[in-house]
XYZ file of C-alpha atoms in Angstrom:
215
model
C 0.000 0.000 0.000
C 1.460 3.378 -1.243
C 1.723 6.167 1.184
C -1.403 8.223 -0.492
C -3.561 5.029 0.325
C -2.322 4.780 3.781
C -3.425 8.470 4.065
C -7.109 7.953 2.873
C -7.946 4.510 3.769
C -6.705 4.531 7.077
C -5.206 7.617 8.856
C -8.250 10.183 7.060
C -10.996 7.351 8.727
C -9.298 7.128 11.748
C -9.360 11.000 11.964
C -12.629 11.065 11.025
C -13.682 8.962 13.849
C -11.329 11.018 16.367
C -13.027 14.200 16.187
C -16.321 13.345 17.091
C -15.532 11.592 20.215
C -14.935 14.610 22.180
C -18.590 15.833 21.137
C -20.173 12.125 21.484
C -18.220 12.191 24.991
C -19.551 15.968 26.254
C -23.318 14.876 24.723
C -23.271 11.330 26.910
C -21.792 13.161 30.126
C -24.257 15.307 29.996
C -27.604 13.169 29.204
C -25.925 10.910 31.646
C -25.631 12.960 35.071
C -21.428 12.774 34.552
C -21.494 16.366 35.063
C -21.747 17.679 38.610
C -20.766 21.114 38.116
C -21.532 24.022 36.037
C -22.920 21.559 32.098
C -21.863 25.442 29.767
C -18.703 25.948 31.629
C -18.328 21.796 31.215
C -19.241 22.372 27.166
C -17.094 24.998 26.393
C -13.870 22.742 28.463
C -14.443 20.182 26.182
C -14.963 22.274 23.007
C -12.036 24.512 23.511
C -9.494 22.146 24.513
C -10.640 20.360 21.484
C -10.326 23.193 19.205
C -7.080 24.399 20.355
C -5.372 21.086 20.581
C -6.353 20.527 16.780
C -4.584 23.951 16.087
C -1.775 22.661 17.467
C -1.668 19.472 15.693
C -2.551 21.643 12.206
C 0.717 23.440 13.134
C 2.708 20.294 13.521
C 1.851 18.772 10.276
C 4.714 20.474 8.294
C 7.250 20.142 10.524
C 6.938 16.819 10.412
C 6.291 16.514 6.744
C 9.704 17.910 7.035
C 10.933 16.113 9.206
C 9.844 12.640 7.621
C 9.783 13.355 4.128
C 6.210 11.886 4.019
C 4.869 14.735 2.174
C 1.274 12.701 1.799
C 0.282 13.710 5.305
C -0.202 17.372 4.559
C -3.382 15.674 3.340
C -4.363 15.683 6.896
C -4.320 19.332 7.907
C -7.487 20.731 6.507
C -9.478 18.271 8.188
C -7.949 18.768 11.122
C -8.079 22.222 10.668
C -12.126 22.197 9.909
C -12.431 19.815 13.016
C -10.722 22.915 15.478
C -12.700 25.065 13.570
C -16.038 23.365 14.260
C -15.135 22.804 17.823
C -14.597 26.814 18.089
C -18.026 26.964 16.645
C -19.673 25.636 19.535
C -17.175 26.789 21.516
C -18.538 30.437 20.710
C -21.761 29.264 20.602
C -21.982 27.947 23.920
C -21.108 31.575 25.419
C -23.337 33.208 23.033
C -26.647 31.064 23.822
C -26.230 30.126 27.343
C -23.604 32.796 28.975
C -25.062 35.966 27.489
C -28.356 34.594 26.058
C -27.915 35.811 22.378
C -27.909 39.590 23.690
C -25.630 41.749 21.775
C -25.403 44.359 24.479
C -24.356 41.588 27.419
C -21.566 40.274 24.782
C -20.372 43.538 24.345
C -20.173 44.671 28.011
C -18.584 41.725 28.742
C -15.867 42.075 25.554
C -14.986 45.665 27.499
C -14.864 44.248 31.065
C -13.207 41.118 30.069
C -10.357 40.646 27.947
C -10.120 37.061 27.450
C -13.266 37.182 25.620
C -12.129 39.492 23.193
C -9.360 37.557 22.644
C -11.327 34.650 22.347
C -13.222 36.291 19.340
C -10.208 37.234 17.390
C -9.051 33.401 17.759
C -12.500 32.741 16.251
C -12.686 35.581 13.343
C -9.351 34.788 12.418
C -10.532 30.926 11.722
C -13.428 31.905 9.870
C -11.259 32.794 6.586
C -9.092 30.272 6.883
C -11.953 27.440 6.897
C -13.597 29.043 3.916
C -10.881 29.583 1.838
C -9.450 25.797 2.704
C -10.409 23.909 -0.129
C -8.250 23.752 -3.662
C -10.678 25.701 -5.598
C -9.822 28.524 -3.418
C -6.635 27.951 -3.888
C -6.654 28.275 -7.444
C -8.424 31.820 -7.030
C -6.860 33.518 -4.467
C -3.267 32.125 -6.256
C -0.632 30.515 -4.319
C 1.279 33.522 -2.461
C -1.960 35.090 -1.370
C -3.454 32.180 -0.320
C -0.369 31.331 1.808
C -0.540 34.929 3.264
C -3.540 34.342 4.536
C -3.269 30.929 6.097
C -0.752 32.603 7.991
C -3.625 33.701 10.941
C -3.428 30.438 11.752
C -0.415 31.499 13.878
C -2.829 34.453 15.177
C -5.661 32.243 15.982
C -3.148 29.698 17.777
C -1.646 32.055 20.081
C -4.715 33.980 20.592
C -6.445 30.941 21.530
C -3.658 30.253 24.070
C -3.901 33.762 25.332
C -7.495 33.674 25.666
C -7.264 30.147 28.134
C -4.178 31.792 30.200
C -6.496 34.676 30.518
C -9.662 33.092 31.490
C -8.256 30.570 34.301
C -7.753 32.268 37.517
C -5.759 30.051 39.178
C -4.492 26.426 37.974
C -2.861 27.567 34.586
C -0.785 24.164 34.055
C -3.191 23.473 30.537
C -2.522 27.225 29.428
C 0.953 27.177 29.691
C 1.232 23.886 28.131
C -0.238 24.881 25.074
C 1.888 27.784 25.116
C 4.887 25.761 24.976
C 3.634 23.619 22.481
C 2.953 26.104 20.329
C 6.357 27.633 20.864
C 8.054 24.277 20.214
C 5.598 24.069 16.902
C 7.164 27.583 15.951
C 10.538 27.310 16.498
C 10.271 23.772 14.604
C 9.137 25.219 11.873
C 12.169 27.858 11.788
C 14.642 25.372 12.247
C 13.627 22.610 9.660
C 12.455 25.320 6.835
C 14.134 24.202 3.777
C 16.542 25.851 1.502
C 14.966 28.065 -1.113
C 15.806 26.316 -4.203
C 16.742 27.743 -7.650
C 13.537 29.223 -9.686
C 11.905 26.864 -11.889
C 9.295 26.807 -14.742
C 6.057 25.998 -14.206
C 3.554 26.780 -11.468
C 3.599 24.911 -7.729
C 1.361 22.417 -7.049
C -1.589 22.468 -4.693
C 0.201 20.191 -2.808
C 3.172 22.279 -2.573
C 1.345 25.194 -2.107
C -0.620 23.916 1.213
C 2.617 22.239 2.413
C 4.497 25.553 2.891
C 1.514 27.916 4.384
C 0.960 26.318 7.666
């Protein structure tokens, strides 16, 4: 079995299955009684540790493409991508609907007295592009150097997101700081294995290529 097959018969399904586990596992605690505390606070746990681990495992695909040479697995990234930006989704949700209860003037009151959130929402707008634009066909419109200019939020949205759950725990900020160094390691990776710019060639980059060097 080549590499590509590897990549969509078994590591895509397997990925598949892996990202709705957290939601299957928040929706069963909570029509089961698991949950003794506050069930939003509980939701938006699950869904933001979900969302901002899958960042960081969006930022570690190339440096380990480069690290491996196994180029197929940039394959990966834009549905893990999606799957952190679905998360955030009800992530944001959550707050909107049950912490404010869809009023615009509670959200914004709580945007000036609290900083985290509007932190949190840049995170969020700044994935909202990113998951639009993520398919090929947008690649072929947007061309390859804007649409790697743009991917580049994804550092934004990562260390946003990290500020935003450093920000918004008051006391035990071992997970925050965590994903801070993670995402610091993910960085610095990515300085220290970026390839050599080769000689100019003839003939556009591929898709392939393209995605592999934006994020």
């Amino acid at each position: 079995m080549t590499r590509a097959a590897i990549i969509t018969r078994v590591v895509k399904p397997v990925l598949y299955g892996a990202a709705t586990l957290p939601f299957a596992w928040m929706v069963f605690a909570l029509l089961s009684g698991l949950v003794m505390g506050d069930e939003v606070k509980f939701m938006q746990h699950v869904t933001g540790d979900t969302a901002l681990t899958c960042l960081m495992l969006t930022l570690a695909v190339t440096p380990l493409r480069r690290l491996t040479g196994w180029n197929e697995i940039i394959r990966v990234r834009r549905l893990i991508g999606l799957t952190a930006f679905w998360y955030a989704c009800i992530h944001l949700s959550t707050y909107v609907v049950f912490d404010q209860s869809l009023s615009l003037d509670e959200i914004f009151r709580d945007i000036v007295k609290h900083p985290w959130v509007l932190v949190g929402f840049t995170a969020f707008l700044c994935l909202v592009p990113l998951a639009i634009t993520s398919t090929s066909g947008w690649v072929r419109r947007l061309g390859g150097k804007r649409w790697q200019r743009l991917h580049r939020l994804v550092y934004v949205a990562a260390a946003a997101g990290v500020l935003h759950y450093f920000w918004l725990v008051k006391k035990d900020v071992t997970f925050p700081l965590a994903y801070g160094a993670v995402l610091l390691v993910l960085l610095g990776s990515r300085l220290w294995l970026r390839p050599k710019r080769a000689p100019a060639r003839r003939g556009p980059a591929t898709e392939t290529e393209i995605a592999g060097s934006a994020s």
